Amino acid sequence: MDMDAQRRGPFWDVLEGRVPPPPAAVLLGWELIGVDTEQGTIEVAFEAGDQFVNPVGVIQGGFLAAMLDDTLGPALVATLPENHFAPTLDLHVQFLRPARPGRLVGRGRIVQRGKDVCFLAGELIGPDGRPVAVATATARIQTVRQRS
């Protein structure tokens, strides 16, 4: 059995079907393409639906930012022990060009990881292979308290 299949924690529990995916990820159409925990990289896909468009027919920037957050965060969370999570402290997004409804691919990576704070970066790629938005983020590694 693959070592990743035996891992536990928020990221792996969703992938292995032990817990349902977060509603936000379902809304965005989040799909794992690949993850490399040694390199701290991830590639995911999103399905940008017509309900995400603004009045001129392109994807509203907040949805693109959410997709980037749901790319960068999992790049780190996939590397954490079972009882840890890494909420985003800040997210800086630059919108490069309009994105239309359809499949978008997010590529994220850990830039630098400290004991508690981690710097992340990534991009959201359109169907033509060109980036539609890029982002950097800071996340804080925390112990998850069990819900009662």
Short mmCIF file of N, CA, C and O in Angstrom, two decimals:
data_model
loop_
_atom_site.label_atom_id
_atom_site.label_comp_id
_atom_site.label_asym_id
_atom_site.label_seq_id
_atom_site.Cartn_x
_atom_site.Cartn_y
_atom_site.Cartn_z
N MET A 1 0.85 -1.19 0.00
CA MET A 1 0.00 0.00 0.00
C MET A 1 0.89 1.25 0.00
O MET A 1 1.90 1.29 0.68
N ASP A 2 0.49 2.22 -0.74
CA ASP A 2 1.19 3.51 -0.84
C ASP A 2 1.22 4.19 0.53
O ASP A 2 0.24 4.16 1.27
N MET A 3 2.36 4.79 0.86
CA MET A 3 2.52 5.44 2.16
C MET A 3 1.48 6.55 2.37
O MET A 3 0.94 6.69 3.46
N ASP A 4 1.17 7.34 1.34
CA ASP A 4 0.21 8.41 1.46
C ASP A 4 -1.19 7.87 1.79
O ASP A 4 -1.97 8.53 2.45
N ALA A 5 -1.52 6.68 1.34
CA ALA A 5 -2.82 6.09 1.60
C ALA A 5 -3.00 5.79 3.09
O ALA A 5 -4.12 5.65 3.56
N GLN A 6 -1.91 5.69 3.84
CA GLN A 6 -1.97 5.39 5.26
C GLN A 6 -1.94 6.65 6.11
O GLN A 6 -2.06 6.57 7.32
N ARG A 7 -1.78 7.82 5.50
CA ARG A 7 -1.68 9.06 6.27
C ARG A 7 -3.03 9.47 6.79
O ARG A 7 -4.06 9.11 6.25
N ARG A 8 -2.99 10.28 7.86
CA ARG A 8 -4.21 10.79 8.46
C ARG A 8 -4.06 12.29 8.66
O ARG A 8 -2.96 12.82 8.64
N GLY A 9 -5.15 12.94 8.84
CA GLY A 9 -5.20 14.39 9.00
C GLY A 9 -6.26 14.95 8.09
O GLY A 9 -6.83 14.23 7.27
N PRO A 10 -6.56 16.25 8.22
CA PRO A 10 -7.67 16.83 7.47
C PRO A 10 -7.61 16.59 5.96
O PRO A 10 -8.60 16.22 5.34
N PHE A 11 -6.45 16.75 5.36
CA PHE A 11 -6.29 16.56 3.91
C PHE A 11 -6.52 15.10 3.53
O PHE A 11 -7.32 14.78 2.66
N TRP A 12 -5.81 14.20 4.20
CA TRP A 12 -5.85 12.77 3.86
C TRP A 12 -7.18 12.14 4.23
O TRP A 12 -7.66 11.23 3.54
N ASP A 13 -7.80 12.59 5.32
CA ASP A 13 -9.10 12.03 5.72
C ASP A 13 -10.16 12.29 4.66
O ASP A 13 -10.99 11.43 4.38
N VAL A 14 -10.12 13.47 4.04
CA VAL A 14 -11.07 13.77 2.95
C VAL A 14 -10.75 12.90 1.74
O VAL A 14 -11.65 12.27 1.16
N LEU A 15 -9.48 12.82 1.35
CA LEU A 15 -9.10 12.04 0.17
C LEU A 15 -9.46 10.56 0.30
O LEU A 15 -9.86 9.93 -0.66
N GLU A 16 -9.33 10.03 1.51
CA GLU A 16 -9.61 8.61 1.75
C GLU A 16 -11.08 8.35 2.06
O GLU A 16 -11.46 7.21 2.32
N GLY A 17 -11.91 9.40 2.07
CA GLY A 17 -13.33 9.23 2.31
C GLY A 17 -13.71 9.02 3.75
O GLY A 17 -14.83 8.61 4.05
N ARG A 18 -12.79 9.27 4.69
CA ARG A 18 -13.10 9.10 6.11
C ARG A 18 -13.97 10.23 6.64
O ARG A 18 -14.70 10.04 7.61
N VAL A 19 -13.88 11.39 6.00
CA VAL A 19 -14.74 12.53 6.33
C VAL A 19 -15.19 13.16 5.01
O VAL A 19 -14.49 13.05 4.00
N PRO A 20 -16.35 13.82 5.03
CA PRO A 20 -16.80 14.45 3.78
C PRO A 20 -15.93 15.65 3.44
O PRO A 20 -15.33 16.27 4.33
N PRO A 21 -15.85 16.00 2.16
CA PRO A 21 -15.07 17.19 1.78
C PRO A 21 -15.73 18.45 2.32
O PRO A 21 -16.95 18.48 2.53
N PRO A 22 -14.94 19.49 2.56
CA PRO A 22 -15.51 20.75 3.04
C PRO A 22 -16.50 21.30 2.01
O PRO A 22 -16.25 21.21 0.79
N PRO A 23 -17.62 21.86 2.45
CA PRO A 23 -18.60 22.42 1.51
C PRO A 23 -18.01 23.45 0.55
O PRO A 23 -18.41 23.50 -0.62
N ALA A 24 -17.05 24.23 0.99
CA ALA A 24 -16.43 25.23 0.10
C ALA A 24 -15.71 24.54 -1.05
O ALA A 24 -15.79 24.99 -2.20
N ALA A 25 -15.02 23.45 -0.76
CA ALA A 25 -14.31 22.72 -1.81
C ALA A 25 -15.30 22.11 -2.80
O ALA A 25 -15.06 22.10 -4.01
N VAL A 26 -16.42 21.61 -2.29
CA VAL A 26 -17.46 21.05 -3.16
C VAL A 26 -18.01 22.15 -4.07
O VAL A 26 -18.14 21.96 -5.28
N LEU A 27 -18.32 23.30 -3.51
CA LEU A 27 -18.83 24.42 -4.30
C LEU A 27 -17.88 24.81 -5.42
O LEU A 27 -18.30 25.06 -6.55
N LEU A 28 -16.58 24.82 -5.12
CA LEU A 28 -15.58 25.21 -6.11
C LEU A 28 -15.25 24.10 -7.10
O LEU A 28 -14.53 24.32 -8.07
N GLY A 29 -15.76 22.89 -6.85
CA GLY A 29 -15.46 21.76 -7.73
C GLY A 29 -14.04 21.27 -7.58
O GLY A 29 -13.43 20.79 -8.53
N TRP A 30 -13.48 21.34 -6.35
CA TRP A 30 -12.10 20.97 -6.06
C TRP A 30 -11.85 19.51 -6.40
O TRP A 30 -12.61 18.62 -6.02
N GLU A 31 -10.75 19.25 -7.11
CA GLU A 31 -10.35 17.89 -7.49
C GLU A 31 -8.82 17.80 -7.43
O GLU A 31 -8.13 18.60 -8.05
N LEU A 32 -8.30 16.82 -6.71
CA LEU A 32 -6.86 16.64 -6.63
C LEU A 32 -6.34 16.02 -7.93
O LEU A 32 -6.85 15.01 -8.41
N ILE A 33 -5.31 16.65 -8.49
CA ILE A 33 -4.61 16.09 -9.65
C ILE A 33 -3.36 15.36 -9.16
O ILE A 33 -3.10 14.24 -9.55
N GLY A 34 -2.60 16.01 -8.28
CA GLY A 34 -1.40 15.39 -7.75
C GLY A 34 -0.85 16.18 -6.59
O GLY A 34 -1.04 17.39 -6.50
N VAL A 35 -0.17 15.49 -5.68
CA VAL A 35 0.46 16.14 -4.54
C VAL A 35 1.81 15.46 -4.30
O VAL A 35 1.92 14.24 -4.44
N ASP A 36 2.82 16.26 -3.99
CA ASP A 36 4.15 15.75 -3.65
C ASP A 36 4.52 16.35 -2.30
O ASP A 36 4.92 17.51 -2.22
N THR A 37 4.33 15.55 -1.24
CA THR A 37 4.58 16.07 0.11
C THR A 37 6.06 16.32 0.37
O THR A 37 6.40 17.16 1.18
N GLU A 38 6.93 15.59 -0.32
CA GLU A 38 8.37 15.82 -0.16
C GLU A 38 8.78 17.18 -0.73
O GLU A 38 9.57 17.89 -0.13
N GLN A 39 8.24 17.52 -1.88
CA GLN A 39 8.56 18.80 -2.53
C GLN A 39 7.67 19.93 -2.02
O GLN A 39 7.97 21.10 -2.27
N GLY A 40 6.55 19.59 -1.35
CA GLY A 40 5.62 20.61 -0.88
C GLY A 40 4.87 21.27 -2.03
O GLY A 40 4.63 22.47 -2.02
N THR A 41 4.47 20.45 -3.01
CA THR A 41 3.74 20.98 -4.16
C THR A 41 2.41 20.25 -4.32
O THR A 41 2.25 19.10 -3.85
N ILE A 42 1.48 20.92 -4.98
CA ILE A 42 0.17 20.34 -5.23
C ILE A 42 -0.36 20.87 -6.56
O ILE A 42 0.00 21.98 -6.97
N GLU A 43 -1.19 20.06 -7.19
CA GLU A 43 -1.90 20.50 -8.38
C GLU A 43 -3.34 20.04 -8.22
O GLU A 43 -3.60 18.87 -7.93
N VAL A 44 -4.27 20.98 -8.34
CA VAL A 44 -5.69 20.69 -8.18
C VAL A 44 -6.46 21.31 -9.34
O VAL A 44 -5.94 22.20 -10.03
N ALA A 45 -7.68 20.85 -9.54
CA ALA A 45 -8.53 21.43 -10.57
C ALA A 45 -9.81 21.94 -9.90
O ALA A 45 -10.23 21.42 -8.85
N PHE A 46 -10.40 22.93 -10.52
CA PHE A 46 -11.67 23.50 -10.08
C PHE A 46 -12.61 23.57 -11.27
O PHE A 46 -12.16 23.71 -12.41
N GLU A 47 -13.89 23.50 -11.00
CA GLU A 47 -14.89 23.67 -12.05
C GLU A 47 -15.61 24.99 -11.76
O GLU A 47 -16.44 25.07 -10.87
N ALA A 48 -15.22 26.02 -12.51
CA ALA A 48 -15.81 27.35 -12.32
C ALA A 48 -17.15 27.39 -13.05
O ALA A 48 -17.19 27.42 -14.28
N GLY A 49 -18.22 27.35 -12.29
CA GLY A 49 -19.56 27.31 -12.86
C GLY A 49 -20.08 28.68 -13.27
O GLY A 49 -19.52 29.72 -12.90
N ASP A 50 -21.16 28.67 -14.02
CA ASP A 50 -21.80 29.91 -14.46
C ASP A 50 -22.27 30.76 -13.27
O ASP A 50 -22.39 31.98 -13.39
N GLN A 51 -22.52 30.14 -12.13
CA GLN A 51 -22.96 30.89 -10.95
C GLN A 51 -21.84 31.74 -10.36
O GLN A 51 -22.08 32.55 -9.48
N PHE A 52 -20.60 31.60 -10.86
CA PHE A 52 -19.45 32.37 -10.37
C PHE A 52 -19.21 33.64 -11.17
O PHE A 52 -18.28 34.38 -10.86
N VAL A 53 -19.98 33.90 -12.21
CA VAL A 53 -19.67 35.02 -13.09
C VAL A 53 -20.22 36.35 -12.56
O VAL A 53 -21.22 36.39 -11.86
N ASN A 54 -19.53 37.41 -12.94
CA ASN A 54 -19.96 38.78 -12.62
C ASN A 54 -20.83 39.29 -13.78
O ASN A 54 -21.08 38.54 -14.74
N PRO A 55 -21.28 40.55 -13.73
CA PRO A 55 -22.18 41.05 -14.78
C PRO A 55 -21.62 41.04 -16.21
O PRO A 55 -22.38 41.07 -17.17
N VAL A 56 -20.29 40.98 -16.37
CA VAL A 56 -19.73 40.95 -17.73
C VAL A 56 -19.35 39.54 -18.18
O VAL A 56 -18.71 39.36 -19.21
N GLY A 57 -19.74 38.52 -17.40
CA GLY A 57 -19.58 37.14 -17.84
C GLY A 57 -18.26 36.47 -17.52
O GLY A 57 -17.98 35.40 -18.04
N VAL A 58 -17.43 37.09 -16.67
CA VAL A 58 -16.18 36.45 -16.27
C VAL A 58 -16.27 36.09 -14.79
O VAL A 58 -17.09 36.63 -14.04
N ILE A 59 -15.41 35.16 -14.37
CA ILE A 59 -15.44 34.69 -12.99
C ILE A 59 -15.08 35.84 -12.04
O ILE A 59 -14.06 36.51 -12.21
N GLN A 60 -15.92 36.06 -11.06
CA GLN A 60 -15.71 37.11 -10.05
C GLN A 60 -14.44 36.81 -9.29
O GLN A 60 -14.14 35.64 -8.96
N GLY A 61 -13.64 37.83 -9.03
CA GLY A 61 -12.32 37.67 -8.42
C GLY A 61 -12.32 36.96 -7.08
O GLY A 61 -11.36 36.25 -6.76
N GLY A 62 -13.36 37.12 -6.31
CA GLY A 62 -13.43 36.44 -5.01
C GLY A 62 -13.42 34.93 -5.16
O GLY A 62 -12.85 34.22 -4.32
N PHE A 63 -14.04 34.42 -6.20
CA PHE A 63 -14.01 32.97 -6.44
C PHE A 63 -12.62 32.51 -6.85
O PHE A 63 -12.16 31.46 -6.44
N LEU A 64 -11.94 33.32 -7.67
CA LEU A 64 -10.57 32.98 -8.05
C LEU A 64 -9.67 32.99 -6.81
O LEU A 64 -8.81 32.10 -6.65
N ALA A 65 -9.86 33.97 -5.93
CA ALA A 65 -9.09 34.03 -4.69
C ALA A 65 -9.36 32.80 -3.83
O ALA A 65 -8.44 32.21 -3.24
N ALA A 66 -10.63 32.39 -3.75
CA ALA A 66 -10.98 31.19 -2.97
C ALA A 66 -10.31 29.96 -3.55
O ALA A 66 -9.81 29.10 -2.82
N MET A 67 -10.28 29.87 -4.88
CA MET A 67 -9.61 28.73 -5.53
C MET A 67 -8.12 28.73 -5.21
O MET A 67 -7.53 27.67 -4.92
N LEU A 68 -7.50 29.89 -5.23
CA LEU A 68 -6.08 29.97 -4.90
C LEU A 68 -5.84 29.60 -3.44
O LEU A 68 -4.89 28.90 -3.11
N ASP A 69 -6.70 30.06 -2.54
CA ASP A 69 -6.58 29.71 -1.13
C ASP A 69 -6.73 28.20 -0.96
O ASP A 69 -6.03 27.59 -0.16
N ASP A 70 -7.63 27.59 -1.74
CA ASP A 70 -7.87 26.16 -1.65
C ASP A 70 -6.86 25.36 -2.48
O ASP A 70 -6.98 24.15 -2.64
N THR A 71 -5.87 26.04 -3.02
CA THR A 71 -4.71 25.40 -3.66
C THR A 71 -3.50 25.50 -2.74
O THR A 71 -2.86 24.50 -2.41
N LEU A 72 -3.20 26.72 -2.30
CA LEU A 72 -2.01 26.96 -1.48
C LEU A 72 -2.11 26.27 -0.13
O LEU A 72 -1.16 25.61 0.31
N GLY A 73 -3.26 26.41 0.54
CA GLY A 73 -3.42 25.80 1.86
C GLY A 73 -3.17 24.30 1.86
O GLY A 73 -2.38 23.79 2.66
N PRO A 74 -3.82 23.55 0.96
CA PRO A 74 -3.60 22.10 0.93
C PRO A 74 -2.16 21.69 0.59
O PRO A 74 -1.74 20.61 0.99
N ALA A 75 -1.40 22.52 -0.10
CA ALA A 75 0.00 22.19 -0.35
C ALA A 75 0.74 22.01 0.97
O ALA A 75 1.59 21.13 1.11
N LEU A 76 0.38 22.83 1.96
CA LEU A 76 0.98 22.72 3.29
C LEU A 76 0.28 21.68 4.15
O LEU A 76 0.93 20.84 4.77
N VAL A 77 -1.05 21.72 4.19
CA VAL A 77 -1.81 20.84 5.08
C VAL A 77 -1.53 19.36 4.77
O VAL A 77 -1.49 18.53 5.67
N ALA A 78 -1.27 19.03 3.52
CA ALA A 78 -0.96 17.65 3.15
C ALA A 78 0.32 17.15 3.82
O ALA A 78 0.51 15.94 3.96
N THR A 79 1.19 18.06 4.25
CA THR A 79 2.47 17.67 4.85
C THR A 79 2.41 17.62 6.38
O THR A 79 3.40 17.24 7.01
N LEU A 80 1.29 18.00 6.98
CA LEU A 80 1.21 18.13 8.44
C LEU A 80 0.77 16.84 9.12
O LEU A 80 0.06 16.03 8.52
N PRO A 81 1.16 16.67 10.39
CA PRO A 81 0.69 15.51 11.16
C PRO A 81 -0.82 15.58 11.38
O PRO A 81 -1.44 16.62 11.20
N GLU A 82 -1.36 14.46 11.81
CA GLU A 82 -2.81 14.30 11.95
C GLU A 82 -3.50 15.40 12.74
O GLU A 82 -4.58 15.85 12.36
N ASN A 83 -2.94 15.87 13.81
CA ASN A 83 -3.64 16.82 14.68
C ASN A 83 -3.24 18.28 14.43
O ASN A 83 -3.31 19.10 15.33
N HIS A 84 -2.84 18.58 13.20
CA HIS A 84 -2.43 19.95 12.87
C HIS A 84 -3.18 20.48 11.65
O HIS A 84 -3.62 19.71 10.80
N PHE A 85 -3.32 21.79 11.61
CA PHE A 85 -3.95 22.48 10.48
C PHE A 85 -3.20 23.79 10.29
O PHE A 85 -2.40 24.18 11.14
N ALA A 86 -3.43 24.47 9.19
CA ALA A 86 -2.69 25.71 8.92
C ALA A 86 -3.61 26.75 8.31
O ALA A 86 -3.68 26.90 7.09
N PRO A 87 -4.35 27.49 9.15
CA PRO A 87 -5.21 28.54 8.61
C PRO A 87 -4.38 29.63 7.91
O PRO A 87 -3.25 29.93 8.31
N THR A 88 -4.97 30.19 6.88
CA THR A 88 -4.33 31.27 6.13
C THR A 88 -4.39 32.56 6.94
O THR A 88 -5.46 32.96 7.41
N LEU A 89 -3.24 33.21 7.11
CA LEU A 89 -3.19 34.50 7.80
C LEU A 89 -3.38 35.65 6.83
O LEU A 89 -3.99 36.66 7.18
N ASP A 90 -2.82 35.53 5.65
CA ASP A 90 -3.05 36.54 4.61
C ASP A 90 -2.92 35.89 3.25
O ASP A 90 -2.28 34.86 3.08
N LEU A 91 -3.59 36.50 2.29
CA LEU A 91 -3.61 36.00 0.93
C LEU A 91 -3.55 37.21 0.00
O LEU A 91 -4.39 38.10 0.10
N HIS A 92 -2.54 37.26 -0.84
CA HIS A 92 -2.36 38.36 -1.79
C HIS A 92 -2.56 37.79 -3.19
O HIS A 92 -1.83 36.89 -3.60
N VAL A 93 -3.54 38.31 -3.90
CA VAL A 93 -3.88 37.81 -5.22
C VAL A 93 -3.69 38.89 -6.27
O VAL A 93 -4.07 40.05 -6.05
N GLN A 94 -3.11 38.52 -7.37
CA GLN A 94 -3.04 39.41 -8.53
C GLN A 94 -3.80 38.75 -9.66
O GLN A 94 -3.52 37.59 -10.01
N PHE A 95 -4.76 39.48 -10.20
CA PHE A 95 -5.58 38.98 -11.30
C PHE A 95 -4.92 39.42 -12.60
O PHE A 95 -4.74 40.60 -12.84
N LEU A 96 -4.52 38.47 -13.42
CA LEU A 96 -3.74 38.75 -14.62
C LEU A 96 -4.60 38.95 -15.86
O LEU A 96 -4.25 39.74 -16.73
N ARG A 97 -5.68 38.21 -15.94
CA ARG A 97 -6.58 38.34 -17.09
C ARG A 97 -7.90 37.69 -16.74
O ARG A 97 -7.98 36.92 -15.78
N PRO A 98 -8.96 37.95 -17.50
CA PRO A 98 -10.27 37.38 -17.18
C PRO A 98 -10.27 35.86 -17.26
O PRO A 98 -9.58 35.27 -18.10
N ALA A 99 -11.06 35.26 -16.39
CA ALA A 99 -11.26 33.81 -16.41
C ALA A 99 -12.72 33.54 -16.73
O ALA A 99 -13.60 34.18 -16.17
N ARG A 100 -12.95 32.61 -17.60
CA ARG A 100 -14.31 32.24 -18.01
C ARG A 100 -14.72 30.94 -17.32
O ARG A 100 -13.87 30.19 -16.84
N PRO A 101 -16.01 30.66 -17.25
CA PRO A 101 -16.44 29.39 -16.65
C PRO A 101 -15.77 28.19 -17.33
O PRO A 101 -15.49 28.22 -18.53
N GLY A 102 -15.51 27.17 -16.54
CA GLY A 102 -14.87 25.95 -17.03
C GLY A 102 -13.83 25.47 -16.04
O GLY A 102 -13.79 25.89 -14.90
N ARG A 103 -12.97 24.60 -16.51
CA ARG A 103 -11.94 23.98 -15.66
C ARG A 103 -10.74 24.91 -15.53
O ARG A 103 -10.18 25.36 -16.52
N LEU A 104 -10.35 25.14 -14.28
CA LEU A 104 -9.14 25.91 -13.97
C LEU A 104 -8.25 25.01 -13.14
O LEU A 104 -8.73 24.22 -12.33
N VAL A 105 -6.94 25.13 -13.32
CA VAL A 105 -5.98 24.30 -12.59
C VAL A 105 -5.16 25.18 -11.67
O VAL A 105 -4.60 26.20 -12.08
N GLY A 106 -5.11 24.77 -10.40
CA GLY A 106 -4.30 25.48 -9.41
C GLY A 106 -3.02 24.71 -9.14
O GLY A 106 -3.05 23.49 -8.98
N ARG A 107 -1.91 25.44 -9.10
CA ARG A 107 -0.61 24.85 -8.74
C ARG A 107 -0.08 25.63 -7.56
O ARG A 107 0.08 26.85 -7.64
N GLY A 108 0.19 24.93 -6.47
CA GLY A 108 0.67 25.59 -5.26
C GLY A 108 1.94 24.96 -4.75
O GLY A 108 2.22 23.79 -5.05
N ARG A 109 2.67 25.74 -3.96
CA ARG A 109 3.92 25.21 -3.41
C ARG A 109 4.27 25.91 -2.09
O ARG A 109 3.92 27.07 -1.87
N ILE A 110 4.99 25.19 -1.28
CA ILE A 110 5.55 25.76 -0.06
C ILE A 110 6.83 26.47 -0.46
O ILE A 110 7.74 25.86 -1.02
N VAL A 111 6.91 27.76 -0.18
CA VAL A 111 8.10 28.55 -0.50
C VAL A 111 9.11 28.43 0.63
O VAL A 111 10.29 28.18 0.41
N GLN A 112 8.63 28.61 1.86
CA GLN A 112 9.50 28.48 3.04
C GLN A 112 8.65 28.09 4.23
O GLN A 112 7.59 28.69 4.46
N ARG A 113 9.12 27.10 4.97
CA ARG A 113 8.38 26.60 6.12
C ARG A 113 9.21 26.77 7.37
O ARG A 113 10.33 26.28 7.45
N GLY A 114 8.61 27.47 8.33
CA GLY A 114 9.23 27.60 9.65
C GLY A 114 8.52 26.69 10.63
O GLY A 114 7.69 25.86 10.26
N LYS A 115 8.82 26.86 11.91
CA LYS A 115 8.20 26.04 12.94
C LYS A 115 6.70 26.28 13.00
O LYS A 115 5.91 25.34 13.10
N ASP A 116 6.29 27.55 12.94
CA ASP A 116 4.87 27.90 13.04
C ASP A 116 4.32 28.61 11.80
O ASP A 116 3.13 28.52 11.53
N VAL A 117 5.16 29.34 11.11
CA VAL A 117 4.71 30.16 9.98
C VAL A 117 5.27 29.61 8.68
O VAL A 117 6.42 29.18 8.61
N CYS A 118 4.42 29.63 7.66
CA CYS A 118 4.82 29.09 6.36
C CYS A 118 4.42 30.08 5.27
O CYS A 118 3.36 30.69 5.33
N PHE A 119 5.28 30.23 4.27
CA PHE A 119 5.01 31.08 3.11
C PHE A 119 4.71 30.19 1.92
O PHE A 119 5.44 29.23 1.66
N LEU A 120 3.65 30.53 1.19
CA LEU A 120 3.14 29.73 0.09
C LEU A 120 3.01 30.59 -1.16
O LEU A 120 2.87 31.81 -1.06
N ALA A 121 3.01 29.96 -2.32
CA ALA A 121 2.81 30.68 -3.58
C ALA A 121 2.17 29.75 -4.57
O ALA A 121 2.25 28.52 -4.45
N GLY A 122 1.52 30.35 -5.57
CA GLY A 122 0.92 29.52 -6.60
C GLY A 122 0.23 30.33 -7.67
O GLY A 122 0.23 31.56 -7.65
N GLU A 123 -0.38 29.58 -8.60
CA GLU A 123 -1.08 30.23 -9.70
C GLU A 123 -2.30 29.41 -10.08
O GLU A 123 -2.39 28.23 -9.75
N LEU A 124 -3.20 30.08 -10.77
CA LEU A 124 -4.41 29.47 -11.29
C LEU A 124 -4.31 29.57 -12.81
O LEU A 124 -4.14 30.67 -13.35
N ILE A 125 -4.38 28.42 -13.47
CA ILE A 125 -4.14 28.33 -14.91
C ILE A 125 -5.46 28.12 -15.65
O ILE A 125 -6.27 27.27 -15.26
N GLY A 126 -5.64 28.87 -16.73
CA GLY A 126 -6.82 28.73 -17.56
C GLY A 126 -6.70 27.56 -18.53
O GLY A 126 -5.64 26.94 -18.64
N PRO A 127 -7.78 27.26 -19.26
CA PRO A 127 -7.78 26.14 -20.20
C PRO A 127 -6.72 26.24 -21.30
O PRO A 127 -6.31 25.23 -21.85
N ASP A 128 -6.27 27.45 -21.60
CA ASP A 128 -5.25 27.63 -22.64
C ASP A 128 -3.83 27.49 -22.10
O ASP A 128 -2.86 27.69 -22.83
N GLY A 129 -3.70 27.14 -20.81
CA GLY A 129 -2.38 26.95 -20.22
C GLY A 129 -1.73 28.21 -19.69
O GLY A 129 -0.61 28.17 -19.18
N ARG A 130 -2.42 29.34 -19.81
CA ARG A 130 -1.88 30.62 -19.33
C ARG A 130 -2.47 30.96 -17.96
O ARG A 130 -3.65 30.70 -17.71
N PRO A 131 -1.67 31.58 -17.08
CA PRO A 131 -2.19 31.93 -15.76
C PRO A 131 -3.25 33.04 -15.84
O PRO A 131 -3.11 33.98 -16.62
N VAL A 132 -4.31 32.88 -15.04
CA VAL A 132 -5.33 33.92 -14.92
C VAL A 132 -5.14 34.72 -13.63
O VAL A 132 -5.56 35.87 -13.55
N ALA A 133 -4.49 34.11 -12.62
CA ALA A 133 -4.23 34.79 -11.35
C ALA A 133 -3.07 34.10 -10.65
O ALA A 133 -2.84 32.90 -10.85
N VAL A 134 -2.35 34.87 -9.85
CA VAL A 134 -1.27 34.33 -9.03
C VAL A 134 -1.49 34.80 -7.60
O VAL A 134 -2.20 35.78 -7.36
N ALA A 135 -0.88 34.10 -6.64
CA ALA A 135 -1.07 34.47 -5.24
C ALA A 135 0.12 34.06 -4.40
O ALA A 135 0.86 33.13 -4.73
N THR A 136 0.27 34.78 -3.29
CA THR A 136 1.15 34.38 -2.21
C THR A 136 0.32 34.39 -0.94
O THR A 136 -0.69 35.09 -0.85
N ALA A 137 0.72 33.59 0.02
CA ALA A 137 -0.02 33.50 1.27
C ALA A 137 0.93 33.19 2.41
O ALA A 137 2.03 32.66 2.21
N THR A 138 0.46 33.52 3.61
CA THR A 138 1.14 33.15 4.84
C THR A 138 0.15 32.32 5.65
O THR A 138 -1.03 32.67 5.74
N ALA A 139 0.61 31.21 6.20
CA ALA A 139 -0.24 30.34 7.01
C ALA A 139 0.47 30.06 8.33
O ALA A 139 1.70 30.06 8.40
N ARG A 140 -0.32 29.82 9.37
CA ARG A 140 0.23 29.49 10.69
C ARG A 140 -0.15 28.04 11.03
O ARG A 140 -1.32 27.69 11.07
N ILE A 141 0.87 27.24 11.29
CA ILE A 141 0.65 25.85 11.68
C ILE A 141 0.17 25.81 13.12
O ILE A 141 0.81 26.39 14.00
N GLN A 142 -0.97 25.14 13.33
CA GLN A 142 -1.57 25.07 14.67
C GLN A 142 -2.01 23.65 14.98
O GLN A 142 -2.31 22.87 14.07
N THR A 143 -2.09 23.36 16.27
CA THR A 143 -2.66 22.09 16.72
C THR A 143 -4.17 22.24 16.69
O THR A 143 -4.71 23.26 17.13
N VAL A 144 -4.84 21.23 16.16
CA VAL A 144 -6.31 21.23 16.10
C VAL A 144 -6.85 20.73 17.42
O VAL A 144 -6.45 19.67 17.90
N ARG A 145 -7.76 21.51 17.99
CA ARG A 145 -8.43 21.07 19.22
C ARG A 145 -9.62 20.21 18.81
O ARG A 145 -10.35 20.56 17.89
N GLN A 146 -9.80 19.11 19.51
CA GLN A 146 -10.91 18.21 19.21
C GLN A 146 -12.23 18.88 19.60
O GLN A 146 -12.33 19.51 20.64
N ARG A 147 -13.25 18.75 18.70
CA ARG A 147 -14.58 19.29 19.00
C ARG A 147 -15.27 18.35 19.97
O ARG A 147 -15.14 17.15 19.88
N SER A 148 -16.03 18.96 20.90
CA SER A 148 -16.76 18.09 21.83
C SER A 148 -18.21 17.93 21.45
O SER A 148 -18.71 18.49 20.56
#
